[in-house]
PDB file of C-alpha atoms in Angstrom:
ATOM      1  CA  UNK W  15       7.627  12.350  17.188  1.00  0.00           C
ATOM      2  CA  UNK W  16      10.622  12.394  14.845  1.00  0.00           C
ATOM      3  CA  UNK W  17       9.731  14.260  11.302  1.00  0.00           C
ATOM      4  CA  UNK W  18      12.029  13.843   8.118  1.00  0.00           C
ATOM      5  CA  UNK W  19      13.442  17.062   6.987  1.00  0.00           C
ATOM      6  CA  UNK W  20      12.217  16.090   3.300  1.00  0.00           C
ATOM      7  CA  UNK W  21       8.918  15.968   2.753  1.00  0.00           C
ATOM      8  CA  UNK W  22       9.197  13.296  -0.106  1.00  0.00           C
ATOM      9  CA  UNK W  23       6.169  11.217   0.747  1.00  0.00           C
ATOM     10  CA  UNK W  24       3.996  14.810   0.147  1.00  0.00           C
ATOM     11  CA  UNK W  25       5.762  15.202  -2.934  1.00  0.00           C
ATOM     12  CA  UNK W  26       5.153  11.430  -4.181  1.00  0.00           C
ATOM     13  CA  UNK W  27       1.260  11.982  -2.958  1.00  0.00           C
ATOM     14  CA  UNK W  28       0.735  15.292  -5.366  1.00  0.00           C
ATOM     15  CA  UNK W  29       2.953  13.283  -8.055  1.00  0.00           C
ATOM     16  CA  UNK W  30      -0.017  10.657  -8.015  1.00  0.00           C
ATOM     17  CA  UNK W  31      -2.692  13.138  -6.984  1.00  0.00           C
ATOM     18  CA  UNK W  32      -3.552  10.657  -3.611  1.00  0.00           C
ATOM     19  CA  UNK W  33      -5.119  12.068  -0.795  1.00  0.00           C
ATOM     20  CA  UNK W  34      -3.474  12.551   2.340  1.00  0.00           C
ATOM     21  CA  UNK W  35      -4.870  10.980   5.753  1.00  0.00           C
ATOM     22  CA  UNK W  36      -3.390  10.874   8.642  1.00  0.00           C
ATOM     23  CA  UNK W  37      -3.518   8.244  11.936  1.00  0.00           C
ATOM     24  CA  UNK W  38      -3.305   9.298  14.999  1.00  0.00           C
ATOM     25  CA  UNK W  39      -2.952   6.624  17.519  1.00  0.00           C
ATOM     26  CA  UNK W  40      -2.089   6.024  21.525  1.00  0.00           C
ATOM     27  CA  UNK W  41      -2.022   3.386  24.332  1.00  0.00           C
ATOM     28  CA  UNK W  42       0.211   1.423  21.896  1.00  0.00           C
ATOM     29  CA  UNK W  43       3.429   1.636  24.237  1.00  0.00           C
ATOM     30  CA  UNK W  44       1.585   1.584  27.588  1.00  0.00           C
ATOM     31  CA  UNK W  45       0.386  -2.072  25.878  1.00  0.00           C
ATOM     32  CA  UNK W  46       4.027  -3.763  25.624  1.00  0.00           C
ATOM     33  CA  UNK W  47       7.256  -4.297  27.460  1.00  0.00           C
ATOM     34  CA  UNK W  48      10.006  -3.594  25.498  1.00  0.00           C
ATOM     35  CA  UNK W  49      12.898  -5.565  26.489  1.00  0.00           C
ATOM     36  CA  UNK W  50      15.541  -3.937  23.836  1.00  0.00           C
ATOM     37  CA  UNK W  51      14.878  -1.292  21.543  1.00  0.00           C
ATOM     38  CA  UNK W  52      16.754  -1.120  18.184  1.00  0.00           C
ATOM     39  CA  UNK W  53      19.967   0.275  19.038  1.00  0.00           C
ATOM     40  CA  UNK W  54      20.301  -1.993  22.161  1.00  0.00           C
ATOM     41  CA  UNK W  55      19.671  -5.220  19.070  1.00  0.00           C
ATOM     42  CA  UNK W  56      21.949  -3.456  17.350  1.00  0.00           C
ATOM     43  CA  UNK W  57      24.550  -2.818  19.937  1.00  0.00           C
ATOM     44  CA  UNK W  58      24.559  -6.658  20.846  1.00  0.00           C
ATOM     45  CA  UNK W  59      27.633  -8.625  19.673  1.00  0.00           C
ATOM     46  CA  UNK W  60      27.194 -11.413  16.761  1.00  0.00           C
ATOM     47  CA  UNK W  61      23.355 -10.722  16.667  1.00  0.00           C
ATOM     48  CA  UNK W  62      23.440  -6.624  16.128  1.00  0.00           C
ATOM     49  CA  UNK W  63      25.505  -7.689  13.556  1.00  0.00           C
ATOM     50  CA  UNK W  64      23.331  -9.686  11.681  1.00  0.00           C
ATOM     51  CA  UNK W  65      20.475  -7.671  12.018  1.00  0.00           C
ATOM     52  CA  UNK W  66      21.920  -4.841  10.233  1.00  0.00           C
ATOM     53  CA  UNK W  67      23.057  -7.198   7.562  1.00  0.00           C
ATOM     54  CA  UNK W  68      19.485  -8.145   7.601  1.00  0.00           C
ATOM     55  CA  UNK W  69      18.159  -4.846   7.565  1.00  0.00           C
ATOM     56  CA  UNK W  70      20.153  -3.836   4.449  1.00  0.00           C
ATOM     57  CA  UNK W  71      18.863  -6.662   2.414  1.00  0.00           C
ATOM     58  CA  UNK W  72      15.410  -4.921   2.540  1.00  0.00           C
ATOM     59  CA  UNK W  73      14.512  -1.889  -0.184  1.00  0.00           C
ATOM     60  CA  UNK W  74      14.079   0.972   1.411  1.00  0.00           C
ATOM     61  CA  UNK W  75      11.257   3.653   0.167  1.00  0.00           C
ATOM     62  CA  UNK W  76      13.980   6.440  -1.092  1.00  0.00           C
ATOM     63  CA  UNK W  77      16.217   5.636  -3.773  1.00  0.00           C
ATOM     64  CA  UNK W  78      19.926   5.892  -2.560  1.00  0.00           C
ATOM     65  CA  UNK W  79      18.953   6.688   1.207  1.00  0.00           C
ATOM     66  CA  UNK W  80      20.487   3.160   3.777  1.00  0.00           C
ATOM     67  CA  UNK W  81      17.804   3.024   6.185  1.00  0.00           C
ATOM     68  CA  UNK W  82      18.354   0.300   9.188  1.00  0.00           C
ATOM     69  CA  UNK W  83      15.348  -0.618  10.732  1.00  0.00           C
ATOM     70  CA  UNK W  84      15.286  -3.350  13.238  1.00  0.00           C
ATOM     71  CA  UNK W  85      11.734  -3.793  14.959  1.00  0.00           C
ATOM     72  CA  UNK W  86      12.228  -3.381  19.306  1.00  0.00           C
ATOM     73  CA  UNK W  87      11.953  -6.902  21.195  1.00  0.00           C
ATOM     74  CA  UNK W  88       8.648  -6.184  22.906  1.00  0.00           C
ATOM     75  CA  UNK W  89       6.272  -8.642  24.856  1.00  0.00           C
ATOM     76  CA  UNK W  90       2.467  -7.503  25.535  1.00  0.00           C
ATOM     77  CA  UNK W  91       1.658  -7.084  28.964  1.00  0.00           C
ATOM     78  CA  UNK W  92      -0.641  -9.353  30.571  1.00  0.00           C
ATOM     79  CA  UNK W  93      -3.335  -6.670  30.574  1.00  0.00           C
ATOM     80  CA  UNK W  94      -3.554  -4.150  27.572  1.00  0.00           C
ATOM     81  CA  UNK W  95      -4.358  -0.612  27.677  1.00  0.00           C
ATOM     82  CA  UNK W  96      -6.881   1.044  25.815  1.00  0.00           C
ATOM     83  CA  UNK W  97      -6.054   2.104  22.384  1.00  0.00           C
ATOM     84  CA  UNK W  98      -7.143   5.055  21.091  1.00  0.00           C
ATOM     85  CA  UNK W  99      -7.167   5.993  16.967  1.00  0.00           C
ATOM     86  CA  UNK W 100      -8.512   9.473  15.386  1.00  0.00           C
ATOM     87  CA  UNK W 101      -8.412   9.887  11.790  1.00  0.00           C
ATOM     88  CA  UNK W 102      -7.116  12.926  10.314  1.00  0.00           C
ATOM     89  CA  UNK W 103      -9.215  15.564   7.540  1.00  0.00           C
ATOM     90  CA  UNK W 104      -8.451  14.601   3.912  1.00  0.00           C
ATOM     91  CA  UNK W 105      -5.648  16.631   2.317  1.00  0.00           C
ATOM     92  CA  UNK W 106      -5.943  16.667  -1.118  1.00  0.00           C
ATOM     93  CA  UNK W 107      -2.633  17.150  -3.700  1.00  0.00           C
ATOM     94  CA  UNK W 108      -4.663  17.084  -6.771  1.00  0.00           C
ATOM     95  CA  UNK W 109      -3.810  20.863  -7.003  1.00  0.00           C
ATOM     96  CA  UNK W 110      -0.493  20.655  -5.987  1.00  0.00           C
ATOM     97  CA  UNK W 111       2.625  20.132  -8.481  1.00  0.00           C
ATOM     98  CA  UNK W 112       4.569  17.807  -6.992  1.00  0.00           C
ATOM     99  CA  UNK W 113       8.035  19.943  -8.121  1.00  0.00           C
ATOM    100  CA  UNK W 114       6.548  23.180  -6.229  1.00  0.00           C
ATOM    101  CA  UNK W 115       8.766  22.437  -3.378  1.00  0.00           C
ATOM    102  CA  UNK W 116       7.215  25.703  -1.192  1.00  0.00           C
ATOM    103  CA  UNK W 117       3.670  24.505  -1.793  1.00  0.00           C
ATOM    104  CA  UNK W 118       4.875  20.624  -0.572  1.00  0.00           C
ATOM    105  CA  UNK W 119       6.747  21.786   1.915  1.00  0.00           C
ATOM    106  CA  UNK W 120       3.655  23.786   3.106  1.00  0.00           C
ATOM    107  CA  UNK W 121       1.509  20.883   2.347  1.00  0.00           C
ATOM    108  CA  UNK W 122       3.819  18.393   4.808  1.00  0.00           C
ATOM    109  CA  UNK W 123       3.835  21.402   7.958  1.00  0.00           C
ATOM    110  CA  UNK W 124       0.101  21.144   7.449  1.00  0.00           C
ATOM    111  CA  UNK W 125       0.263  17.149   7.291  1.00  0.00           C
ATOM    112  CA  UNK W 126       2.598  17.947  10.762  1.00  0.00           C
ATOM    113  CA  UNK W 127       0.433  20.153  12.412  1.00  0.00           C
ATOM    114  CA  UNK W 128      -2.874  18.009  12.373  1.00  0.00           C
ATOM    115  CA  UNK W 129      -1.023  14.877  13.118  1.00  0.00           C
ATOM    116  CA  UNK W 130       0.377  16.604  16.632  1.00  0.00           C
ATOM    117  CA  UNK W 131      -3.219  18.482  17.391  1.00  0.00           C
ATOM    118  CA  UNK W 132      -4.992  14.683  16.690  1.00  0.00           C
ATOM    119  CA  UNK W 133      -2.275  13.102  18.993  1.00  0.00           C
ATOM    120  CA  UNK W 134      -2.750  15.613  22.005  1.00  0.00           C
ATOM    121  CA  UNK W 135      -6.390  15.276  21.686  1.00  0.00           C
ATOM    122  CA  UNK W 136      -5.559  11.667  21.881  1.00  0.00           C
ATOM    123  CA  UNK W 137      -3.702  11.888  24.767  1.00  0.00           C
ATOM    124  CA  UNK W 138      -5.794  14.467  26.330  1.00  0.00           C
ATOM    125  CA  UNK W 139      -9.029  11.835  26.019  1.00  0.00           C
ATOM    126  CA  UNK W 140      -6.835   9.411  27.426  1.00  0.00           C
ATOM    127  CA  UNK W 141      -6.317  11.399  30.534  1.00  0.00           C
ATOM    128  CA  UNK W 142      -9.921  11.717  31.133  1.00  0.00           C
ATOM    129  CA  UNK W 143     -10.558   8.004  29.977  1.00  0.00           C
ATOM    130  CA  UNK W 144     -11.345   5.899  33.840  1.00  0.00           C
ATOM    131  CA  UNK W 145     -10.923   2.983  32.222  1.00  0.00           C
ATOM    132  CA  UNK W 146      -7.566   4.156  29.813  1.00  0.00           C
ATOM    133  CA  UNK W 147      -4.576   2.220  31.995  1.00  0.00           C
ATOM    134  CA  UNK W 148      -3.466  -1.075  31.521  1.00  0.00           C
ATOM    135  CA  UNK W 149      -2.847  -2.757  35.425  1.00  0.00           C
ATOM    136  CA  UNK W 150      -5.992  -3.273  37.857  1.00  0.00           C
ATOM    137  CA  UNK W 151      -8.295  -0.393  36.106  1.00  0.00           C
ATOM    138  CA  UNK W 152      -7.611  -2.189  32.969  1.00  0.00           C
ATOM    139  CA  UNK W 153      -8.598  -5.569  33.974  1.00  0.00           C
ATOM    140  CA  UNK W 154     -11.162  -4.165  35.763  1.00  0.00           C
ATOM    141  CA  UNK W 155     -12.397  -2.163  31.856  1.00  0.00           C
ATOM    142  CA  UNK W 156     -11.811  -5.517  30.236  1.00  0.00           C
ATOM    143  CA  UNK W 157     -14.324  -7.310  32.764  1.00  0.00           C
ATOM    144  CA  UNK W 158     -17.248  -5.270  32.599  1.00  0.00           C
ATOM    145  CA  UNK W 159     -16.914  -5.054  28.655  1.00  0.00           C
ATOM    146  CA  UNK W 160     -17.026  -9.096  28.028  1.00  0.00           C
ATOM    147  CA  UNK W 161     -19.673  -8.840  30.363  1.00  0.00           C
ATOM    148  CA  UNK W 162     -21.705  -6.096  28.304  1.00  0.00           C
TER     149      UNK W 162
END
């Protein structure tokens, strides 16, 4: 995972007094070939180019902060893996001020710290999941479930 060192979507959340949920999802990747990730689009001549172009015409979220972002060229493989999705515990801001930058920035390591926990257990089901790969075992998983 890559974390921001701001924590400015905490702060807009407690600004609005919106509760906090986080998703935790896998099988995602193991689902799609990705032929070139961003940098590699990027990277390419005449097309990178235009692509970042491209990219800057969108808004970003943060005022004054150039983001690029450039989706990866990926295909699905012919047989999917399982997906697996765990909803985080609400976290509410309603008590929060969204200028106490210590209580935000405590708020966002908590918003960190169930997000990774939610993601091993993820993973960790995963592992014990028969039926979890994509390949044979998933064709196999996606034959007896039409058939139930």
């Amino acid at each position: 995972l890559k974390w921001s060192e701001k924590n400015d979507f905490v702060r807009t959340a407690a600004k609005f007094n919106a509760t906090i949920v986080t998703l935790a999802s896998a099988g995602s990747f193991e689902s799609y070939n990705v032929v070139k990730d961003a940098k590699e689009l990027l990277d390419l001549p005449l097309v990178g180019e235009r692509l970042a172009n491209l990219s800057k015409e969108v808004k970003g979220p943060r005022k004054g902060v150039n983001e690029t972002f450039v989706a990866p060229l990926a295909f699905p493989k012919k047989s999917q893996a399982r997906h697996y999705f765990l909803f985080g515990k609400p976290l509410e801001t309603e008590s929060l001020d969204y200028k106490d930058l210590e209580g935000c920035s405590k708020l966002y390591a908590d918003v960190k710290e169930q997000l990774e926990t939610d993601l091993k257990r993820l993973v960790d089901a995963r592992e014990e999941d028969m039926y979890s790969g994509s390949g044979k075992v998933g064709k196999k998983r996606t034959k007896e479930e039409s058939l139930g």
